[in-house]
PDB file of C-alpha atoms in Angstrom:
ATOM      1  CA  MET A   5     -18.288  -4.238 -20.976  1.00  0.00           C
ATOM      2  CA  HIS A   6     -17.272  -0.818 -22.235  1.00  0.00           C
ATOM      3  CA  HIS A   7     -16.911   2.519 -20.446  1.00  0.00           C
ATOM      4  CA  ARG A   8     -18.407   4.912 -23.027  1.00  0.00           C
ATOM      5  CA  ILE A   9     -20.777   7.576 -21.764  1.00  0.00           C
ATOM      6  CA  THR A  10     -22.273  10.811 -23.027  1.00  0.00           C
ATOM      7  CA  ILE A  11     -21.738  13.868 -20.832  1.00  0.00           C
ATOM      8  CA  SER A  12     -22.090  17.612 -21.010  1.00  0.00           C
ATOM      9  CA  TRP A  13     -18.657  19.193 -21.439  1.00  0.00           C
ATOM     10  CA  GLN A  14     -18.676  22.987 -21.389  1.00  0.00           C
ATOM     11  CA  GLY A  15     -22.246  23.082 -22.700  1.00  0.00           C
ATOM     12  CA  GLN A  16     -21.790  20.444 -25.436  1.00  0.00           C
ATOM     13  CA  GLN A  17     -22.853  16.815 -25.385  1.00  0.00           C
ATOM     14  CA  VAL A  18     -19.807  14.600 -26.009  1.00  0.00           C
ATOM     15  CA  GLU A  19     -19.298  10.867 -26.079  1.00  0.00           C
ATOM     16  CA  THR A  20     -16.304  10.072 -23.902  1.00  0.00           C
ATOM     17  CA  LEU A  21     -14.997   7.574 -21.362  1.00  0.00           C
ATOM     18  CA  ALA A  22     -16.489   7.294 -17.896  1.00  0.00           C
ATOM     19  CA  ASP A  23     -14.176   7.896 -14.980  1.00  0.00           C
ATOM     20  CA  LEU A  24     -13.142   4.626 -13.367  1.00  0.00           C
ATOM     21  CA  LEU A  25     -13.017   5.797  -9.771  1.00  0.00           C
ATOM     22  CA  ARG A  26     -13.996   4.348  -6.411  1.00  0.00           C
ATOM     23  CA  PRO A  27     -12.950   4.791  -2.786  1.00  0.00           C
ATOM     24  CA  GLU A  28      -9.664   3.295  -1.547  1.00  0.00           C
ATOM     25  CA  LEU A  29      -7.819   3.132  -4.857  1.00  0.00           C
ATOM     26  CA  ARG A  30      -4.041   2.699  -4.626  1.00  0.00           C
ATOM     27  CA  ALA A  31      -3.578   5.259  -7.404  1.00  0.00           C
ATOM     28  CA  ILE A  32      -5.423   7.170 -10.089  1.00  0.00           C
ATOM     29  CA  CYS A  33      -4.046   7.515 -13.623  1.00  0.00           C
ATOM     30  CA  VAL A  34      -4.708  11.006 -14.972  1.00  0.00           C
ATOM     31  CA  GLY A  35      -4.621  11.471 -18.725  1.00  0.00           C
ATOM     32  CA  ILE A  36      -4.858  14.567 -20.868  1.00  0.00           C
ATOM     33  CA  ASN A  37      -8.096  13.504 -22.586  1.00  0.00           C
ATOM     34  CA  PRO A  38      -9.500  10.382 -24.243  1.00  0.00           C
ATOM     35  CA  SER A  39      -8.470   9.566 -27.790  1.00  0.00           C
ATOM     36  CA  PRO A  40     -11.179   8.868 -30.382  1.00  0.00           C
ATOM     37  CA  ALA A  41      -9.813   5.290 -30.663  1.00  0.00           C
ATOM     38  CA  SER A  42     -10.267   4.756 -26.938  1.00  0.00           C
ATOM     39  CA  VAL A  43     -13.807   6.135 -26.990  1.00  0.00           C
ATOM     40  CA  ALA A  44     -14.644   3.931 -29.995  1.00  0.00           C
ATOM     41  CA  THR A  45     -13.562   0.795 -28.106  1.00  0.00           C
ATOM     42  CA  GLY A  46     -14.872   2.045 -24.758  1.00  0.00           C
ATOM     43  CA  HIS A  47     -11.563   1.446 -22.960  1.00  0.00           C
ATOM     44  CA  TYR A  48      -8.729   3.691 -21.803  1.00  0.00           C
ATOM     45  CA  TYR A  49      -5.401   3.929 -23.677  1.00  0.00           C
ATOM     46  CA  GLN A  50      -6.074   2.157 -26.935  1.00  0.00           C
ATOM     47  CA  GLY A  51      -3.841   2.608 -29.957  1.00  0.00           C
ATOM     48  CA  ARG A  52      -0.068   2.381 -30.385  1.00  0.00           C
ATOM     49  CA  ILE A  53       0.988   4.775 -27.609  1.00  0.00           C
ATOM     50  CA  GLY A  54      -1.689   3.381 -25.306  1.00  0.00           C
ATOM     51  CA  ARG A  55      -0.289  -0.137 -25.743  1.00  0.00           C
ATOM     52  CA  ARG A  56       3.097   1.156 -24.598  1.00  0.00           C
ATOM     53  CA  PHE A  57       1.453   2.623 -21.477  1.00  0.00           C
ATOM     54  CA  TRP A  58      -0.111  -0.755 -20.648  1.00  0.00           C
ATOM     55  CA  GLN A  59       3.199  -2.558 -21.197  1.00  0.00           C
ATOM     56  CA  ARG A  60       4.798  -0.180 -18.718  1.00  0.00           C
ATOM     57  CA  LEU A  61       2.081  -0.791 -16.120  1.00  0.00           C
ATOM     58  CA  GLN A  62       2.658  -4.500 -16.625  1.00  0.00           C
ATOM     59  CA  ARG A  63       6.412  -4.031 -16.049  1.00  0.00           C
ATOM     60  CA  ALA A  64       5.625  -2.043 -12.871  1.00  0.00           C
ATOM     61  CA  GLY A  65       3.480  -4.926 -11.602  1.00  0.00           C
ATOM     62  CA  VAL A  66       0.116  -3.146 -11.817  1.00  0.00           C
ATOM     63  CA  ILE A  67      -1.452  -5.553 -14.318  1.00  0.00           C
ATOM     64  CA  GLU A  68      -0.527  -9.109 -15.222  1.00  0.00           C
ATOM     65  CA  GLU A  69      -1.075  -8.981 -18.974  1.00  0.00           C
ATOM     66  CA  ALA A  70      -0.946  -6.211 -21.568  1.00  0.00           C
ATOM     67  CA  GLY A  71      -2.519  -6.541 -24.994  1.00  0.00           C
ATOM     68  CA  THR A  72      -6.028  -7.618 -24.031  1.00  0.00           C
ATOM     69  CA  GLY A  73      -7.788  -4.324 -24.810  1.00  0.00           C
ATOM     70  CA  HIS A  74      -9.383  -4.491 -21.357  1.00  0.00           C
ATOM     71  CA  GLU A  75      -6.364  -3.550 -19.274  1.00  0.00           C
ATOM     72  CA  ASP A  76      -8.306  -0.702 -17.646  1.00  0.00           C
ATOM     73  CA  ASP A  77     -10.658  -3.274 -16.120  1.00  0.00           C
ATOM     74  CA  ALA A  78      -7.737  -5.352 -14.780  1.00  0.00           C
ATOM     75  CA  ALA A  79      -6.011  -2.262 -13.361  1.00  0.00           C
ATOM     76  CA  PHE A  80      -9.249  -1.081 -11.740  1.00  0.00           C
ATOM     77  CA  LEU A  81      -9.672  -4.459 -10.048  1.00  0.00           C
ATOM     78  CA  ALA A  82      -6.064  -4.115  -8.843  1.00  0.00           C
ATOM     79  CA  GLY A  83      -6.870  -0.731  -7.263  1.00  0.00           C
ATOM     80  CA  VAL A  84      -5.847   1.729  -9.989  1.00  0.00           C
ATOM     81  CA  GLY A  85      -8.458   4.157 -11.318  1.00  0.00           C
ATOM     82  CA  PHE A  86      -8.654   6.367 -14.411  1.00  0.00           C
ATOM     83  CA  THR A  87      -9.752   9.857 -15.330  1.00  0.00           C
ATOM     84  CA  ASP A  88      -8.701  12.709 -17.609  1.00  0.00           C
ATOM     85  CA  ILE A  89      -8.233  16.419 -17.132  1.00  0.00           C
ATOM     86  CA  VAL A  90     -10.300  17.154 -20.236  1.00  0.00           C
ATOM     87  CA  LYS A  91     -13.153  14.782 -21.051  1.00  0.00           C
ATOM     88  CA  ARG A  92     -13.648  15.913 -24.683  1.00  0.00           C
ATOM     89  CA  PRO A  93     -11.951  13.406 -27.009  1.00  0.00           C
ATOM     90  CA  THR A  94      -9.456  14.717 -29.573  1.00  0.00           C
ATOM     91  CA  ALA A  95      -6.910  13.056 -31.830  1.00  0.00           C
ATOM     92  CA  ARG A  96      -4.197  15.431 -30.586  1.00  0.00           C
ATOM     93  CA  ALA A  97      -3.624  17.184 -27.273  1.00  0.00           C
ATOM     94  CA  ASP A  98      -2.853  20.471 -29.037  1.00  0.00           C
ATOM     95  CA  ALA A  99      -6.548  20.644 -30.011  1.00  0.00           C
ATOM     96  CA  ILE A 100      -7.421  21.395 -26.372  1.00  0.00           C
ATOM     97  CA  SER A 101      -7.814  25.041 -25.410  1.00  0.00           C
ATOM     98  CA  ALA A 102      -6.398  26.686 -22.289  1.00  0.00           C
ATOM     99  CA  PRO A 103      -9.939  27.330 -20.937  1.00  0.00           C
ATOM    100  CA  GLU A 104     -10.703  23.605 -21.309  1.00  0.00           C
ATOM    101  CA  PHE A 105      -7.616  22.713 -19.260  1.00  0.00           C
ATOM    102  CA  GLU A 106      -8.635  25.225 -16.585  1.00  0.00           C
ATOM    103  CA  HIS A 107     -12.208  23.882 -16.496  1.00  0.00           C
ATOM    104  CA  GLY A 108     -10.852  20.321 -16.328  1.00  0.00           C
ATOM    105  CA  ARG A 109      -8.443  21.235 -13.524  1.00  0.00           C
ATOM    106  CA  GLU A 110     -11.353  22.417 -11.368  1.00  0.00           C
ATOM    107  CA  LEU A 111     -13.366  19.267 -12.079  1.00  0.00           C
ATOM    108  CA  LEU A 112     -10.354  17.040 -11.391  1.00  0.00           C
ATOM    109  CA  ALA A 113      -9.692  18.728  -8.049  1.00  0.00           C
ATOM    110  CA  GLU A 114     -13.332  18.202  -7.077  1.00  0.00           C
ATOM    111  CA  LYS A 115     -13.215  14.495  -8.028  1.00  0.00           C
ATOM    112  CA  LEU A 116      -9.993  13.908  -6.133  1.00  0.00           C
ATOM    113  CA  ARG A 117     -11.330  15.562  -2.990  1.00  0.00           C
ATOM    114  CA  GLY A 118     -14.067  12.944  -3.017  1.00  0.00           C
ATOM    115  CA  TYR A 119     -11.752   9.950  -3.465  1.00  0.00           C
ATOM    116  CA  ARG A 120      -8.552  11.156  -1.747  1.00  0.00           C
ATOM    117  CA  PRO A 121      -6.001   8.957  -3.543  1.00  0.00           C
ATOM    118  CA  SER A 122      -2.470   8.885  -2.187  1.00  0.00           C
ATOM    119  CA  LEU A 123      -0.868   8.714  -5.658  1.00  0.00           C
ATOM    120  CA  LEU A 124      -1.609  10.263  -9.037  1.00  0.00           C
ATOM    121  CA  ILE A 125       0.029   8.729 -12.096  1.00  0.00           C
ATOM    122  CA  PHE A 126       0.117  11.285 -14.895  1.00  0.00           C
ATOM    123  CA  THR A 127       0.226   9.256 -18.086  1.00  0.00           C
ATOM    124  CA  PHE A 128       1.735  12.110 -20.099  1.00  0.00           C
ATOM    125  CA  LYS A 129       3.883  14.982 -18.887  1.00  0.00           C
ATOM    126  CA  LYS A 130       1.564  17.468 -20.651  1.00  0.00           C
ATOM    127  CA  ALA A 131      -1.232  16.435 -18.281  1.00  0.00           C
ATOM    128  CA  ALA A 132       0.972  17.326 -15.301  1.00  0.00           C
ATOM    129  CA  THR A 133       2.330  20.552 -16.788  1.00  0.00           C
ATOM    130  CA  SER A 134      -1.247  21.716 -17.373  1.00  0.00           C
ATOM    131  CA  LEU A 135      -1.652  21.597 -13.571  1.00  0.00           C
ATOM    132  CA  PHE A 136       1.817  22.478 -12.256  1.00  0.00           C
ATOM    133  CA  GLY A 137       3.521  24.433 -15.020  1.00  0.00           C
ATOM    134  CA  ARG A 138       6.841  23.420 -16.563  1.00  0.00           C
ATOM    135  CA  PHE A 139       9.275  21.163 -14.713  1.00  0.00           C
ATOM    136  CA  LYS A 140      12.056  18.749 -15.609  1.00  0.00           C
ATOM    137  CA  GLU A 141      12.194  14.988 -15.425  1.00  0.00           C
ATOM    138  CA  ASN A 142       9.587  12.295 -14.979  1.00  0.00           C
ATOM    139  CA  GLY A 143       9.032   9.559 -12.408  1.00  0.00           C
ATOM    140  CA  HIS A 144       8.220  10.289  -8.773  1.00  0.00           C
ATOM    141  CA  ARG A 145       8.110  14.055  -8.136  1.00  0.00           C
ATOM    142  CA  PRO A 146       8.305  14.492  -4.328  1.00  0.00           C
ATOM    143  CA  GLY A 147       8.037  18.289  -4.612  1.00  0.00           C
ATOM    144  CA  LEU A 148       4.693  18.119  -6.418  1.00  0.00           C
ATOM    145  CA  ALA A 149       1.287  17.247  -4.986  1.00  0.00           C
ATOM    146  CA  PHE A 150      -2.279  17.771  -6.117  1.00  0.00           C
ATOM    147  CA  GLU A 151      -5.182  17.617  -3.669  1.00  0.00           C
ATOM    148  CA  GLY A 152      -2.914  15.882  -1.175  1.00  0.00           C
ATOM    149  CA  ALA A 153      -1.776  13.120  -3.547  1.00  0.00           C
ATOM    150  CA  GLU A 154       1.836  12.396  -4.452  1.00  0.00           C
ATOM    151  CA  VAL A 155       2.717  12.727  -8.130  1.00  0.00           C
ATOM    152  CA  PHE A 156       4.329  10.272 -10.532  1.00  0.00           C
ATOM    153  CA  ILE A 157       4.924  11.218 -14.187  1.00  0.00           C
ATOM    154  CA  MET A 158       5.128   8.359 -16.682  1.00  0.00           C
ATOM    155  CA  PRO A 159       8.184   8.574 -18.930  1.00  0.00           C
ATOM    156  CA  SER A 160       7.455   9.737 -22.463  1.00  0.00           C
ATOM    157  CA  PRO A 161       6.762   6.985 -24.987  1.00  0.00           C
ATOM    158  CA  TYR A 162      10.190   7.675 -26.527  1.00  0.00           C
ATOM    159  CA  GLU A 163      12.257   7.953 -23.306  1.00  0.00           C
ATOM    160  CA  ARG A 164      15.566   6.105 -23.050  1.00  0.00           C
ATOM    161  CA  THR A 165      15.226   2.515 -21.820  1.00  0.00           C
ATOM    162  CA  ASP A 166      17.395   3.034 -18.718  1.00  0.00           C
ATOM    163  CA  ARG A 167      15.330   6.025 -17.622  1.00  0.00           C
ATOM    164  CA  VAL A 168      12.095   4.108 -18.177  1.00  0.00           C
ATOM    165  CA  ALA A 169      13.416   1.224 -16.052  1.00  0.00           C
ATOM    166  CA  CYS A 170      14.372   3.616 -13.246  1.00  0.00           C
ATOM    167  CA  ALA A 171      10.982   5.368 -13.293  1.00  0.00           C
ATOM    168  CA  LEU A 172       9.051   2.095 -13.369  1.00  0.00           C
ATOM    169  CA  GLY A 173      11.080   0.889 -10.372  1.00  0.00           C
ATOM    170  CA  GLN A 174       9.978   4.032  -8.530  1.00  0.00           C
ATOM    171  CA  LEU A 175       6.352   3.369  -9.486  1.00  0.00           C
ATOM    172  CA  ARG A 176       6.543  -0.240  -8.316  1.00  0.00           C
ATOM    173  CA  SER A 177       7.895   0.987  -4.945  1.00  0.00           C
ATOM    174  CA  LEU A 178       5.207   3.669  -4.599  1.00  0.00           C
ATOM    175  CA  LEU A 179       2.438   1.191  -5.294  1.00  0.00           C
ATOM    176  CA  ALA A 180       3.871  -1.314  -2.812  1.00  0.00           C
ATOM    177  CA  GLU A 181       3.671   1.209   0.071  1.00  0.00           C
TER     178      GLU A 181
END
């Protein structure tokens, strides 16, 4: 099963990934926008950097196995949903305009009000800075919240190993609560 859909995004029809959301999720992963590789396969976080994201969720105990190409399905069954701020796929995040981020912020807030998750996992810091502005560090950010949900920022794909381990320990604790 794949999660490709066609939607209207700011007046244009785009093929993208469907939100994987339902009531009573433990957390929702919020990305910047889908990559063309992910849309082509119909699954979230495909490609080299996406594989690293899945490995980290495996290390945090969210999924049992990374490398299947269907990790989004396993995570969803384990109570972790997926969405993006911007639903228009691009190869690079710098191809997204400020008005698209603002439009996406409004849509994200509306979605979250309907599902009321307790934790948001921002898969890239740029996704979080588009909502909160600039800040330092990653991991659990107790001073930040969006629509009542606590905020966790995944470490960058190139973060130091010790910092990644610390952040993933925080995530494991947050998900166990």
